[in-house]
């Protein structure tokens, strides 16, 4: 679906990136200045690299050796920037129409209404964009890109310019887009929580113009060194589960992970929905015997696979809960006092409230 192998120099900055991805949503992760936006502009055809090759959905759009360079307007790319870049003199309806004007196949009324409903921008259609909030403007920008009938959608940190409240307003709409649309998406972010909600299958990590990781999101999340110093504490695993029931009186949702259950703060999806849960290694405690009379609701029986020293005082305990991985980061002293060894059955304790701010999403369509 996406194959990149390019080299490009821009002033003192050198970008050399090679990766392949066939995921519906590919997360492009890295700190500011890593080269993510430049790479996205190369994919879109807005920047011509010095050498290399770019393939989109099996179609070569750039090949320096063969002299191929498909211009941006012929690549059928929908591009959403960090700021909405809407036309201030037009209302929302006309901004959306500008995207449709560039479509190879003009969207009909049904497609227009589908996009408007998906992004919940129907009440905004006759308003000037200057009167919209930042979150509303970004939703309109996404709609404009979708109505251009793109073959691929590029989202270049579309939440970076928004405050926390507006980010939480827009995230569910992008999440819905990724779940309900067949459109391939490349989502750029330096925020781990955004990445886990929108690209929980495939991640490409970039730092200093180089690819440092390309592969499954679960493998990426398990390596603190890839997350950066500020987010290394969020290293852990992704648990896949299915909602069993909502306990409305307690404000909790029960989730099945294999033959065991987890209780978490209420999740706004119906029973039967498949979801992903981010469990941080630092939030997992271990006990040799199943603990009694404790406040934590979640005690999972696990099997230790490996113990890995992490610095002078910590140990990462890699486990399996059924067929799924789980990880705990504990002190070396704790590991020694519990006499932990591979193959041992252990009880992993996770506080429900430790999961309150972690990433939830439907898996359908990903």
mmCIF file of C-alpha atoms in Angstrom:
data_model
loop_
_atom_site.group_PDB
_atom_site.id
_atom_site.type_symbol
_atom_site.label_atom_id
_atom_site.label_comp_id
_atom_site.label_asym_id
_atom_site.label_seq_id
_atom_site.Cartn_x
_atom_site.Cartn_y
_atom_site.Cartn_z
ATOM 1 C CA UNK A 1 0.000 0.000 0.000
ATOM 2 C CA UNK A 2 2.879 2.368 0.816
ATOM 3 C CA UNK A 3 6.562 1.848 -0.039
ATOM 4 C CA UNK A 4 9.186 4.519 0.620
ATOM 5 C CA UNK A 5 12.941 4.535 -0.015
ATOM 6 C CA UNK A 6 14.202 8.097 -0.365
ATOM 7 C CA UNK A 7 17.074 10.437 0.463
ATOM 8 C CA UNK A 8 16.774 14.213 0.607
ATOM 9 C CA UNK A 9 18.848 17.093 1.922
ATOM 10 C CA UNK A 10 17.283 20.373 2.955
ATOM 11 C CA UNK A 11 19.887 22.849 4.175
ATOM 12 C CA UNK A 12 21.781 21.173 7.010
ATOM 13 C CA UNK A 13 19.087 18.529 7.490
ATOM 14 C CA UNK A 14 19.448 15.122 5.884
ATOM 15 C CA UNK A 15 16.502 12.743 5.478
ATOM 16 C CA UNK A 16 17.061 9.086 4.594
ATOM 17 C CA UNK A 17 14.007 6.880 5.096
ATOM 18 C CA UNK A 18 12.987 3.450 3.869
ATOM 19 C CA UNK A 19 9.925 1.474 4.989
ATOM 20 C CA UNK A 20 6.886 -0.426 3.717
ATOM 21 C CA UNK A 21 3.394 -0.544 5.184
ATOM 22 C CA UNK A 22 0.206 -2.311 4.148
ATOM 23 C CA UNK A 23 -1.775 -1.224 7.232
ATOM 24 C CA UNK A 24 -5.005 0.731 6.876
ATOM 25 C CA UNK A 25 -3.598 3.343 9.274
ATOM 26 C CA UNK A 26 0.159 3.911 9.469
ATOM 27 C CA UNK A 27 1.402 6.008 12.371
ATOM 28 C CA UNK A 28 4.429 8.209 11.712
ATOM 29 C CA UNK A 29 5.913 8.994 15.111
ATOM 30 C CA UNK A 30 8.830 11.116 16.266
ATOM 31 C CA UNK A 31 9.853 14.330 18.037
ATOM 32 C CA UNK A 32 9.566 17.762 16.483
ATOM 33 C CA UNK A 33 12.236 18.264 13.833
ATOM 34 C CA UNK A 34 12.616 14.533 13.134
ATOM 35 C CA UNK A 35 11.609 14.915 9.492
ATOM 36 C CA UNK A 36 8.019 13.637 9.668
ATOM 37 C CA UNK A 37 6.391 16.564 7.867
ATOM 38 C CA UNK A 38 9.063 16.621 5.161
ATOM 39 C CA UNK A 39 8.497 12.912 4.578
ATOM 40 C CA UNK A 40 4.761 13.494 4.317
ATOM 41 C CA UNK A 41 5.287 16.279 1.763
ATOM 42 C CA UNK A 42 7.462 13.914 -0.279
ATOM 43 C CA UNK A 43 4.657 11.341 -0.278
ATOM 44 C CA UNK A 44 2.206 14.032 -1.381
ATOM 45 C CA UNK A 45 4.497 15.297 -4.153
ATOM 46 C CA UNK A 46 4.963 18.744 -2.597
ATOM 47 C CA UNK A 47 8.701 18.080 -2.149
ATOM 48 C CA UNK A 48 10.795 16.253 -4.732
ATOM 49 C CA UNK A 49 13.489 14.137 -3.011
ATOM 50 C CA UNK A 50 17.069 14.015 -4.281
ATOM 51 C CA UNK A 51 16.852 10.314 -5.018
ATOM 52 C CA UNK A 52 14.818 7.207 -4.314
ATOM 53 C CA UNK A 53 11.429 5.701 -5.013
ATOM 54 C CA UNK A 54 7.868 6.206 -3.735
ATOM 55 C CA UNK A 55 5.000 3.787 -4.383
ATOM 56 C CA UNK A 56 1.381 4.383 -3.380
ATOM 57 C CA UNK A 57 -1.006 1.423 -3.620
ATOM 58 C CA UNK A 58 1.345 -0.327 -6.040
ATOM 59 C CA UNK A 59 1.642 2.757 -8.254
ATOM 60 C CA UNK A 60 5.067 4.343 -8.655
ATOM 61 C CA UNK A 61 4.752 8.113 -8.224
ATOM 62 C CA UNK A 62 8.476 8.866 -7.934
ATOM 63 C CA UNK A 63 11.589 7.088 -9.180
ATOM 64 C CA UNK A 64 14.775 9.116 -9.574
ATOM 65 C CA UNK A 65 16.482 6.467 -11.692
ATOM 66 C CA UNK A 66 13.585 6.046 -14.095
ATOM 67 C CA UNK A 67 12.870 9.786 -14.204
ATOM 68 C CA UNK A 68 9.339 9.359 -12.818
ATOM 69 C CA UNK A 69 7.772 12.222 -10.881
ATOM 70 C CA UNK A 70 3.981 12.326 -10.759
ATOM 71 C CA UNK A 71 2.966 15.877 -9.760
ATOM 72 C CA UNK A 72 1.026 16.455 -6.566
ATOM 73 C CA UNK A 73 -2.317 17.188 -8.253
ATOM 74 C CA UNK A 74 -2.258 13.798 -10.008
ATOM 75 C CA UNK A 75 -1.443 11.683 -6.938
ATOM 76 C CA UNK A 76 -4.976 11.869 -5.471
ATOM 77 C CA UNK A 77 -3.740 12.717 -1.990
ATOM 78 C CA UNK A 78 -5.945 14.279 0.656
ATOM 79 C CA UNK A 79 -3.753 16.410 2.925
ATOM 80 C CA UNK A 80 -4.727 17.865 6.312
ATOM 81 C CA UNK A 81 -2.162 20.221 7.827
ATOM 82 C CA UNK A 82 -1.486 21.171 11.446
ATOM 83 C CA UNK A 83 -3.683 24.216 10.911
ATOM 84 C CA UNK A 84 -6.921 23.976 8.972
ATOM 85 C CA UNK A 85 -5.955 26.453 6.191
ATOM 86 C CA UNK A 86 -9.570 27.100 5.273
ATOM 87 C CA UNK A 87 -10.691 29.988 3.066
ATOM 88 C CA UNK A 88 -11.821 32.745 5.403
ATOM 89 C CA UNK A 89 -14.041 34.427 2.779
ATOM 90 C CA UNK A 90 -16.076 31.234 2.230
ATOM 91 C CA UNK A 91 -18.571 29.509 4.497
ATOM 92 C CA UNK A 92 -18.205 25.865 5.522
ATOM 93 C CA UNK A 93 -20.326 24.517 2.652
ATOM 94 C CA UNK A 94 -18.213 26.313 0.053
ATOM 95 C CA UNK A 95 -14.959 25.224 1.710
ATOM 96 C CA UNK A 96 -16.166 21.638 1.428
ATOM 97 C CA UNK A 97 -17.139 22.266 -2.177
ATOM 98 C CA UNK A 98 -13.608 23.439 -2.923
ATOM 99 C CA UNK A 99 -12.356 19.961 -2.074
ATOM 100 C CA UNK A 100 -15.037 18.363 -4.257
ATOM 101 C CA UNK A 101 -14.034 20.639 -7.161
ATOM 102 C CA UNK A 102 -10.657 18.845 -7.346
ATOM 103 C CA UNK A 103 -12.118 15.334 -7.255
ATOM 104 C CA UNK A 104 -11.556 13.123 -10.284
ATOM 105 C CA UNK A 105 -15.058 11.737 -9.734
ATOM 106 C CA UNK A 106 -17.296 14.426 -8.282
ATOM 107 C CA UNK A 107 -18.955 13.312 -5.038
ATOM 108 C CA UNK A 108 -22.738 13.115 -5.195
ATOM 109 C CA UNK A 109 -25.172 14.323 -2.567
ATOM 110 C CA UNK A 110 -25.063 10.977 -0.778
ATOM 111 C CA UNK A 111 -21.269 11.131 -0.404
ATOM 112 C CA UNK A 112 -21.432 14.779 0.699
ATOM 113 C CA UNK A 113 -24.028 13.912 3.351
ATOM 114 C CA UNK A 114 -22.010 10.867 4.471
ATOM 115 C CA UNK A 115 -18.913 12.996 5.106
ATOM 116 C CA UNK A 116 -20.916 15.750 6.787
ATOM 117 C CA UNK A 117 -22.631 13.245 9.080
ATOM 118 C CA UNK A 118 -19.415 11.381 9.897
ATOM 119 C CA UNK A 119 -17.746 14.595 11.043
ATOM 120 C CA UNK A 120 -20.927 16.092 12.557
ATOM 121 C CA UNK A 121 -20.536 19.375 10.686
ATOM 122 C CA UNK A 122 -24.098 19.682 9.335
ATOM 123 C CA UNK A 123 -24.999 22.527 11.752
ATOM 124 C CA UNK A 124 -21.904 24.432 10.567
ATOM 125 C CA UNK A 125 -22.555 24.404 6.805
ATOM 126 C CA UNK A 126 -23.784 28.006 6.511
ATOM 127 C CA UNK A 127 -21.335 29.507 8.997
ATOM 128 C CA UNK A 128 -18.199 31.474 8.138
ATOM 129 C CA UNK A 129 -15.043 29.627 9.145
ATOM 130 C CA UNK A 130 -13.740 32.632 11.083
ATOM 131 C CA UNK A 131 -16.452 31.995 13.666
ATOM 132 C CA UNK A 132 -15.540 28.332 14.210
ATOM 133 C CA UNK A 133 -13.478 26.877 17.033
ATOM 134 C CA UNK A 134 -10.132 25.287 16.225
ATOM 135 C CA UNK A 135 -11.636 21.812 16.575
ATOM 136 C CA UNK A 136 -14.518 22.657 14.249
ATOM 137 C CA UNK A 137 -12.117 24.069 11.677
ATOM 138 C CA UNK A 138 -10.058 20.872 11.700
ATOM 139 C CA UNK A 139 -13.163 18.763 11.179
ATOM 140 C CA UNK A 140 -14.075 20.904 8.182
ATOM 141 C CA UNK A 141 -10.522 20.573 6.834
ATOM 142 C CA UNK A 142 -10.766 16.778 7.107
ATOM 143 C CA UNK A 143 -14.114 16.879 5.309
ATOM 144 C CA UNK A 144 -12.672 19.014 2.528
ATOM 145 C CA UNK A 145 -9.838 16.507 2.059
ATOM 146 C CA UNK A 146 -12.253 13.547 1.993
ATOM 147 C CA UNK A 147 -14.489 15.185 -0.628
ATOM 148 C CA UNK A 148 -11.535 15.494 -3.014
ATOM 149 C CA UNK A 149 -11.987 11.724 -3.500
ATOM 150 C CA UNK A 150 -8.392 10.874 -2.494
ATOM 151 C CA UNK A 151 -6.676 7.503 -2.834
ATOM 152 C CA UNK A 152 -4.819 8.199 0.430
ATOM 153 C CA UNK A 153 -5.244 10.616 3.336
ATOM 154 C CA UNK A 154 -2.274 12.303 5.011
ATOM 155 C CA UNK A 155 -2.859 13.828 8.456
ATOM 156 C CA UNK A 156 0.086 16.001 9.493
ATOM 157 C CA UNK A 157 -0.314 16.434 13.268
ATOM 158 C CA UNK A 158 -3.865 17.728 12.806
ATOM 159 C CA UNK A 159 -4.297 18.134 16.574
ATOM 160 C CA UNK A 160 -0.998 19.873 17.341
ATOM 161 C CA UNK A 161 -2.433 23.404 17.242
ATOM 162 C CA UNK A 162 -5.396 22.568 19.499
ATOM 163 C CA UNK A 163 -5.680 22.755 23.264
ATOM 164 C CA UNK A 164 -6.464 19.621 25.277
ATOM 165 C CA UNK A 165 -10.240 20.132 25.188
ATOM 166 C CA UNK A 166 -10.324 20.656 21.403
ATOM 167 C CA UNK A 167 -8.035 17.636 20.873
ATOM 168 C CA UNK A 168 -10.465 15.435 22.783
ATOM 169 C CA UNK A 169 -13.268 16.893 20.667
ATOM 170 C CA UNK A 170 -11.646 16.025 17.322
ATOM 171 C CA UNK A 171 -10.004 12.664 18.163
ATOM 172 C CA UNK A 172 -13.247 10.627 18.137
ATOM 173 C CA UNK A 173 -14.059 11.856 14.618
ATOM 174 C CA UNK A 174 -10.664 10.837 13.252
ATOM 175 C CA UNK A 175 -11.056 7.558 15.142
ATOM 176 C CA UNK A 176 -14.420 7.011 13.489
ATOM 177 C CA UNK A 177 -12.943 7.842 10.086
ATOM 178 C CA UNK A 178 -10.178 5.279 10.541
ATOM 179 C CA UNK A 179 -12.686 2.601 11.594
ATOM 180 C CA UNK A 180 -15.407 3.211 9.001
ATOM 181 C CA UNK A 181 -13.472 4.268 5.910
ATOM 182 C CA UNK A 182 -11.571 2.039 3.491
ATOM 183 C CA UNK A 183 -9.184 4.926 2.827
ATOM 184 C CA UNK A 184 -5.490 4.335 3.658
ATOM 185 C CA UNK A 185 -4.302 6.916 6.200
ATOM 186 C CA UNK A 186 -0.867 8.115 7.291
ATOM 187 C CA UNK A 187 -1.208 9.825 10.657
ATOM 188 C CA UNK A 188 1.708 11.946 11.916
ATOM 189 C CA UNK A 189 2.082 12.658 15.626
ATOM 190 C CA UNK A 190 4.605 13.056 18.424
ATOM 191 C CA UNK A 191 1.945 12.256 21.062
ATOM 192 C CA UNK A 192 1.799 8.597 22.057
ATOM 193 C CA UNK A 193 -1.839 8.675 23.178
ATOM 194 C CA UNK A 194 -2.956 9.902 19.750
ATOM 195 C CA UNK A 195 -0.845 7.289 18.024
ATOM 196 C CA UNK A 196 -2.322 4.416 20.048
ATOM 197 C CA UNK A 197 -5.886 5.501 19.398
ATOM 198 C CA UNK A 198 -5.457 5.963 15.655
ATOM 199 C CA UNK A 199 -2.630 3.671 14.535
ATOM 200 C CA UNK A 200 -2.636 0.661 16.819
ATOM 201 C CA UNK A 201 -1.445 -1.741 14.100
ATOM 202 C CA UNK A 202 1.594 -0.188 12.394
ATOM 203 C CA UNK A 203 4.122 2.462 13.413
ATOM 204 C CA UNK A 204 7.098 4.019 11.678
ATOM 205 C CA UNK A 205 9.329 5.918 14.126
ATOM 206 C CA UNK A 206 11.596 8.671 12.802
ATOM 207 C CA UNK A 207 14.372 10.508 14.631
ATOM 208 C CA UNK A 208 16.997 12.871 13.191
ATOM 209 C CA UNK A 209 15.902 12.050 9.654
ATOM 210 C CA UNK A 210 16.276 8.278 10.037
ATOM 211 C CA UNK A 211 13.795 5.442 10.552
ATOM 212 C CA UNK A 212 14.487 3.923 13.981
ATOM 213 C CA UNK A 213 11.592 1.444 13.917
ATOM 214 C CA UNK A 214 9.064 0.103 11.423
ATOM 215 C CA UNK A 215 6.648 -2.600 12.475
ATOM 216 C CA UNK A 216 3.697 -3.543 14.677
ATOM 217 C CA UNK A 217 2.597 -0.925 17.189
ATOM 218 C CA UNK A 218 2.709 -3.488 20.012
ATOM 219 C CA UNK A 219 6.433 -4.106 19.421
ATOM 220 C CA UNK A 220 7.089 -0.375 19.272
ATOM 221 C CA UNK A 221 5.252 0.265 22.540
ATOM 222 C CA UNK A 222 7.361 -2.335 24.348
ATOM 223 C CA UNK A 223 10.622 -0.441 23.701
ATOM 224 C CA UNK A 224 10.954 2.627 25.998
ATOM 225 C CA UNK A 225 14.036 3.892 24.132
ATOM 226 C CA UNK A 226 11.888 4.508 21.038
ATOM 227 C CA UNK A 227 9.312 6.601 22.887
ATOM 228 C CA UNK A 228 11.623 9.422 23.946
ATOM 229 C CA UNK A 229 12.531 10.491 27.461
ATOM 230 C CA UNK A 230 9.218 12.242 28.163
ATOM 231 C CA UNK A 231 7.046 9.272 27.158
ATOM 232 C CA UNK A 232 9.260 6.306 28.079
ATOM 233 C CA UNK A 233 7.138 5.738 31.189
ATOM 234 C CA UNK A 234 4.202 4.854 28.923
ATOM 235 C CA UNK A 235 5.933 1.730 27.585
ATOM 236 C CA UNK A 236 3.815 -1.390 27.935
ATOM 237 C CA UNK A 237 1.501 -3.567 25.894
ATOM 238 C CA UNK A 238 -1.741 -3.463 23.943
ATOM 239 C CA UNK A 239 -4.363 -5.902 25.179
ATOM 240 C CA UNK A 240 -7.147 -6.844 22.787
ATOM 241 C CA UNK A 241 -10.501 -7.529 24.349
ATOM 242 C CA UNK A 242 -14.260 -7.480 23.935
ATOM 243 C CA UNK A 243 -16.819 -5.651 26.026
ATOM 244 C CA UNK A 244 -18.929 -8.068 28.093
ATOM 245 C CA UNK A 245 -21.153 -5.667 30.008
ATOM 246 C CA UNK A 246 -21.535 -2.178 31.428
ATOM 247 C CA UNK A 247 -22.046 -1.864 35.173
ATOM 248 C CA UNK A 248 -23.755 1.523 35.102
ATOM 249 C CA UNK A 249 -24.274 1.685 38.866
ATOM 250 C CA UNK A 250 -20.526 1.456 39.390
ATOM 251 C CA UNK A 251 -19.501 3.438 36.314
ATOM 252 C CA UNK A 252 -17.481 0.466 35.065
ATOM 253 C CA UNK A 253 -17.178 -1.629 31.903
ATOM 254 C CA UNK A 254 -16.244 -5.312 32.012
ATOM 255 C CA UNK A 255 -13.914 -6.540 29.281
ATOM 256 C CA UNK A 256 -13.039 -10.113 28.382
ATOM 257 C CA UNK A 257 -9.363 -10.806 27.713
ATOM 258 C CA UNK A 258 -9.376 -14.446 26.759
ATOM 259 C CA UNK A 259 -11.014 -16.308 29.647
ATOM 260 C CA UNK A 260 -10.315 -13.556 32.166
ATOM 261 C CA UNK A 261 -11.965 -10.191 32.811
ATOM 262 C CA UNK A 262 -10.861 -6.618 33.370
ATOM 263 C CA UNK A 263 -12.914 -3.817 34.914
ATOM 264 C CA UNK A 264 -12.244 -0.316 33.615
ATOM 265 C CA UNK A 265 -13.950 3.075 33.827
ATOM 266 C CA UNK A 266 -16.997 3.237 31.536
ATOM 267 C CA UNK A 267 -16.268 2.835 27.820
ATOM 268 C CA UNK A 268 -18.748 4.428 25.413
ATOM 269 C CA UNK A 269 -19.084 1.411 23.092
ATOM 270 C CA UNK A 270 -21.830 -1.243 23.150
ATOM 271 C CA UNK A 271 -21.434 -4.764 24.518
ATOM 272 C CA UNK A 272 -19.739 -7.014 21.987
ATOM 273 C CA UNK A 273 -17.450 -4.270 20.661
ATOM 274 C CA UNK A 274 -13.824 -5.247 20.136
ATOM 275 C CA UNK A 275 -11.406 -2.725 21.636
ATOM 276 C CA UNK A 276 -7.744 -2.181 22.453
ATOM 277 C CA UNK A 277 -6.412 -1.317 25.896
ATOM 278 C CA UNK A 278 -3.004 0.227 26.583
ATOM 279 C CA UNK A 279 -1.557 -1.224 29.803
ATOM 280 C CA UNK A 280 1.611 0.507 30.994
ATOM 281 C CA UNK A 281 4.298 -1.721 32.514
ATOM 282 C CA UNK A 282 4.721 0.702 35.422
ATOM 283 C CA UNK A 283 1.037 0.197 36.373
ATOM 284 C CA UNK A 284 1.318 -3.585 36.833
ATOM 285 C CA UNK A 285 2.080 -5.123 40.262
ATOM 286 C CA UNK A 286 2.949 -8.798 40.783
ATOM 287 C CA UNK A 287 2.010 -11.339 43.452
ATOM 288 C CA UNK A 288 2.964 -15.010 43.753
ATOM 289 C CA UNK A 289 -0.395 -15.832 45.382
ATOM 290 C CA UNK A 290 -3.722 -14.390 44.320
ATOM 291 C CA UNK A 291 -4.136 -11.394 46.633
ATOM 292 C CA UNK A 292 -7.188 -11.110 48.858
ATOM 293 C CA UNK A 293 -8.921 -8.074 50.362
ATOM 294 C CA UNK A 294 -7.301 -5.474 48.097
ATOM 295 C CA UNK A 295 -8.898 -2.493 46.376
ATOM 296 C CA UNK A 296 -7.667 -3.359 42.866
ATOM 297 C CA UNK A 297 -10.403 -5.071 40.836
ATOM 298 C CA UNK A 298 -8.123 -6.540 38.179
ATOM 299 C CA UNK A 299 -6.037 -9.606 38.987
ATOM 300 C CA UNK A 300 -4.901 -11.533 35.913
ATOM 301 C CA UNK A 301 -3.236 -14.919 36.062
ATOM 302 C CA UNK A 302 -0.146 -14.863 33.845
ATOM 303 C CA UNK A 303 2.870 -16.974 32.943
ATOM 304 C CA UNK A 304 6.361 -15.455 33.097
ATOM 305 C CA UNK A 305 8.309 -15.788 29.850
ATOM 306 C CA UNK A 306 11.387 -13.646 30.453
ATOM 307 C CA UNK A 307 13.017 -11.279 32.944
ATOM 308 C CA UNK A 308 15.148 -8.483 31.489
ATOM 309 C CA UNK A 309 17.309 -6.141 33.560
ATOM 310 C CA UNK A 310 16.549 -2.472 32.928
ATOM 311 C CA UNK A 311 19.319 -0.253 34.319
ATOM 312 C CA UNK A 312 20.738 -0.617 37.809
ATOM 313 C CA UNK A 313 17.560 -1.178 39.795
ATOM 314 C CA UNK A 314 14.661 -2.238 37.524
ATOM 315 C CA UNK A 315 13.554 -5.468 35.873
ATOM 316 C CA UNK A 316 11.049 -5.849 33.049
ATOM 317 C CA UNK A 317 8.953 -8.973 33.520
ATOM 318 C CA UNK A 318 7.532 -10.264 30.234
ATOM 319 C CA UNK A 319 4.446 -12.449 30.655
ATOM 320 C CA UNK A 320 1.562 -14.032 28.787
ATOM 321 C CA UNK A 321 -2.100 -13.722 29.718
ATOM 322 C CA UNK A 322 -3.529 -16.508 27.633
ATOM 323 C CA UNK A 323 -2.091 -15.790 24.188
ATOM 324 C CA UNK A 324 -1.536 -12.068 24.796
ATOM 325 C CA UNK A 325 1.582 -10.329 26.144
ATOM 326 C CA UNK A 326 1.696 -8.408 29.402
ATOM 327 C CA UNK A 327 4.630 -6.595 30.973
ATOM 328 C CA UNK A 328 5.473 -5.334 34.466
ATOM 329 C CA UNK A 329 8.342 -3.010 35.379
ATOM 330 C CA UNK A 330 9.392 -3.670 38.978
ATOM 331 C CA UNK A 331 12.513 -3.170 41.091
ATOM 332 C CA UNK A 332 15.261 -5.781 41.007
ATOM 333 C CA UNK A 333 14.831 -6.170 44.766
ATOM 334 C CA UNK A 334 11.161 -7.083 44.288
ATOM 335 C CA UNK A 335 12.008 -9.607 41.580
ATOM 336 C CA UNK A 336 14.590 -11.248 43.830
ATOM 337 C CA UNK A 337 12.336 -11.334 46.894
ATOM 338 C CA UNK A 338 9.558 -12.992 44.880
ATOM 339 C CA UNK A 339 12.110 -15.414 43.347
ATOM 340 C CA UNK A 340 10.658 -14.857 39.879
ATOM 341 C CA UNK A 341 11.711 -17.300 37.148
ATOM 342 C CA UNK A 342 10.586 -18.025 33.577
ATOM 343 C CA UNK A 343 7.705 -20.485 33.400
ATOM 344 C CA UNK A 344 6.306 -19.408 36.766
ATOM 345 C CA UNK A 345 2.597 -18.659 37.197
ATOM 346 C CA UNK A 346 2.126 -15.172 38.607
ATOM 347 C CA UNK A 347 -0.766 -12.835 39.403
ATOM 348 C CA UNK A 348 -0.685 -9.415 37.740
ATOM 349 C CA UNK A 349 -2.580 -6.656 39.540
ATOM 350 C CA UNK A 350 -3.769 -3.579 37.629
ATOM 351 C CA UNK A 351 -5.780 -0.737 39.173
ATOM 352 C CA UNK A 352 -8.871 0.142 37.147
ATOM 353 C CA UNK A 353 -8.163 3.858 37.505
ATOM 354 C CA UNK A 354 -4.697 3.353 36.027
ATOM 355 C CA UNK A 355 -6.516 2.558 32.773
ATOM 356 C CA UNK A 356 -8.847 5.570 32.869
ATOM 357 C CA UNK A 357 -6.790 7.763 30.546
ATOM 358 C CA UNK A 358 -5.443 5.068 28.260
ATOM 359 C CA UNK A 359 -6.346 4.480 24.620
ATOM 360 C CA UNK A 360 -9.628 2.874 23.662
ATOM 361 C CA UNK A 361 -10.948 2.249 20.171
ATOM 362 C CA UNK A 362 -12.986 -0.037 18.009
ATOM 363 C CA UNK A 363 -10.893 -2.431 15.960
ATOM 364 C CA UNK A 364 -13.420 -2.780 13.147
ATOM 365 C CA UNK A 365 -11.963 -1.722 9.805
ATOM 366 C CA UNK A 366 -8.361 -1.454 10.995
#
